[in-house]
Tab-separated table of C-alpha atoms in Angstrom:
chain	number	residue	atom	x	y	z
A	1	UNK	CA	0.000	0.000	0.000
A	2	UNK	CA	2.872	2.340	0.755
A	3	UNK	CA	4.396	1.774	-2.652
A	4	UNK	CA	1.059	2.570	-4.317
A	5	UNK	CA	0.864	5.790	-2.322
A	6	UNK	CA	4.452	6.681	-3.274
A	7	UNK	CA	3.767	5.948	-6.949
A	8	UNK	CA	0.618	8.111	-6.846
A	9	UNK	CA	2.480	10.939	-5.094
A	10	UNK	CA	5.323	10.731	-7.619
A	11	UNK	CA	2.823	10.878	-10.501
A	12	UNK	CA	1.179	13.980	-9.018
A	13	UNK	CA	4.526	15.684	-8.507
A	14	UNK	CA	5.615	14.931	-12.071
A	15	UNK	CA	2.316	16.066	-13.521
A	16	UNK	CA	2.354	19.341	-11.563
A	17	UNK	CA	5.917	20.010	-12.794
A	18	UNK	CA	4.763	19.277	-16.343
A	19	UNK	CA	1.828	21.600	-15.775
A	20	UNK	CA	4.157	24.397	-14.691
A	21	UNK	CA	6.301	23.935	-17.810
A	22	UNK	CA	3.202	23.769	-19.981
A	23	UNK	CA	1.843	26.933	-18.337
A	24	UNK	CA	5.140	28.750	-18.876
A	25	UNK	CA	5.206	27.718	-22.554
A	26	UNK	CA	1.605	28.833	-22.993
A	27	UNK	CA	2.320	32.209	-21.349
A	28	UNK	CA	5.365	32.686	-23.584
A	29	UNK	CA	3.340	31.827	-26.699
A	30	UNK	CA	0.594	34.297	-25.742
A	31	UNK	CA	3.147	37.042	-25.027
A	32	UNK	CA	4.824	36.406	-28.400
A	33	UNK	CA	1.524	36.582	-30.283
A	34	UNK	CA	0.543	39.790	-28.483
A	35	UNK	CA	3.904	41.339	-29.341
A	36	UNK	CA	3.696	40.354	-32.998
A	37	UNK	CA	0.098	41.375	-33.665
A	38	UNK	CA	-0.721	44.162	-31.197
A	39	UNK	CA	2.460	46.149	-30.636
A	40	UNK	CA	3.142	48.383	-33.635
A	41	UNK	CA	6.560	50.037	-34.016
A	42	UNK	CA	6.679	53.775	-34.560
A	43	UNK	CA	7.569	54.982	-38.025
A	44	UNK	CA	10.536	56.813	-36.514
A	45	UNK	CA	11.903	53.474	-35.272
A	46	UNK	CA	12.076	52.142	-38.815
A	47	UNK	CA	13.337	55.272	-40.572
A	48	UNK	CA	17.045	55.969	-40.609
A	49	UNK	CA	17.929	58.926	-38.434
A	50	UNK	CA	19.208	61.762	-40.565
A	51	UNK	CA	20.930	64.830	-39.297
A	52	UNK	CA	19.948	68.361	-40.236
A	53	UNK	CA	22.993	68.510	-42.520
A	54	UNK	CA	21.921	65.328	-44.335
A	55	UNK	CA	18.461	66.782	-44.917
A	56	UNK	CA	19.881	70.033	-46.254
A	57	UNK	CA	22.296	68.243	-48.576
A	58	UNK	CA	19.449	66.156	-49.959
A	59	UNK	CA	17.349	69.285	-50.478
A	60	UNK	CA	20.261	70.978	-52.248
A	61	UNK	CA	20.705	68.004	-54.576
A	62	UNK	CA	16.983	68.020	-55.366
A	63	UNK	CA	17.103	71.715	-56.270
A	64	UNK	CA	20.095	71.111	-58.542
A	65	UNK	CA	18.248	68.257	-60.240
A	66	UNK	CA	15.218	70.522	-60.732
A	67	UNK	CA	17.419	73.208	-62.296
A	68	UNK	CA	18.956	70.653	-64.644
A	69	UNK	CA	15.477	69.397	-65.642
A	70	UNK	CA	14.245	72.960	-66.115
A	71	UNK	CA	17.112	73.757	-68.486
A	72	UNK	CA	16.439	70.593	-70.471
A	73	UNK	CA	12.713	71.344	-70.743
A	74	UNK	CA	13.427	74.945	-71.777
A	75	UNK	CA	15.791	73.769	-74.509
A	76	UNK	CA	13.181	71.306	-75.732
A	77	UNK	CA	10.689	74.175	-76.093
A	78	UNK	CA	8.357	73.329	-73.228
A	79	UNK	CA	8.698	76.751	-71.530
A	80	UNK	CA	8.897	80.304	-72.815
A	81	UNK	CA	11.952	82.363	-71.965
A	82	UNK	CA	10.011	84.455	-69.420
A	83	UNK	CA	8.673	81.394	-67.609
A	84	UNK	CA	12.090	79.774	-67.679
A	85	UNK	CA	13.781	82.838	-66.180
A	86	UNK	CA	11.142	83.170	-63.444
A	87	UNK	CA	11.398	79.500	-62.419
A	88	UNK	CA	15.189	79.524	-62.692
A	89	UNK	CA	15.427	82.595	-60.441
A	90	UNK	CA	13.108	80.999	-57.907
A	91	UNK	CA	15.139	77.777	-57.801
A	92	UNK	CA	18.435	79.672	-57.594
A	93	UNK	CA	17.132	81.750	-54.662
A	94	UNK	CA	15.991	78.591	-52.903
A	95	UNK	CA	19.399	77.001	-53.547
A	96	UNK	CA	21.118	80.077	-52.086
A	97	UNK	CA	19.011	79.795	-48.912
A	98	UNK	CA	19.800	76.116	-48.545
A	99	UNK	CA	23.521	76.728	-49.075
A	100	UNK	CA	23.412	79.442	-46.402
A	101	UNK	CA	21.745	77.013	-43.989
A	102	UNK	CA	24.382	74.374	-44.801
A	103	UNK	CA	27.116	76.905	-44.024
A	104	UNK	CA	25.461	77.796	-40.718
A	105	UNK	CA	25.087	74.149	-39.687
A	106	UNK	CA	28.650	73.216	-40.603
A	107	UNK	CA	30.000	76.366	-38.932
A	108	UNK	CA	28.148	75.593	-35.705
A	109	UNK	CA	29.441	72.000	-35.780
A	110	UNK	CA	33.008	73.227	-36.203
A	111	UNK	CA	32.617	75.692	-33.339
A	112	UNK	CA	31.083	73.033	-31.102
A	113	UNK	CA	33.847	70.535	-31.862
A	114	UNK	CA	36.568	72.704	-30.349
A	115	UNK	CA	36.992	72.896	-26.612
A	116	UNK	CA	36.594	76.030	-24.498
A	117	UNK	CA	39.095	78.822	-24.916
A	118	UNK	CA	41.702	79.187	-22.199
A	119	UNK	CA	41.288	82.269	-20.033
A	120	UNK	CA	43.976	84.924	-20.417
A	121	UNK	CA	45.536	86.477	-17.346
A	122	UNK	CA	46.424	90.143	-16.923
A	123	UNK	CA	49.890	89.589	-18.416
A	124	UNK	CA	48.417	88.043	-21.533
A	125	UNK	CA	49.476	84.550	-20.536
A	126	UNK	CA	47.222	81.580	-20.694
């Protein structure tokens, strides 16, 4: 009778351990499914992070491409000379603004890269 009781107790212990493992696997599976189907990443997580300088350089390149296309379309007779000059002036002004912003950004990065200036004493020594 004692061996039957020990066998029954051992079976209950094994089955409760299996139940704990099964419960842990089920909880992990539910957590995985919730993560896959209900948690959406932000668009900013997927997009490459671009600096202000990168954005300005891309904008500059786009303006240059537009100027090149405008010249081609003018030569092919799509625009009159007055329209061409007006659009060309507009694009050139926009390019000048972007180039100024690029200069400001690169200048501020150069200034920030250097350390603080040493303080001069009354004798002019540092």
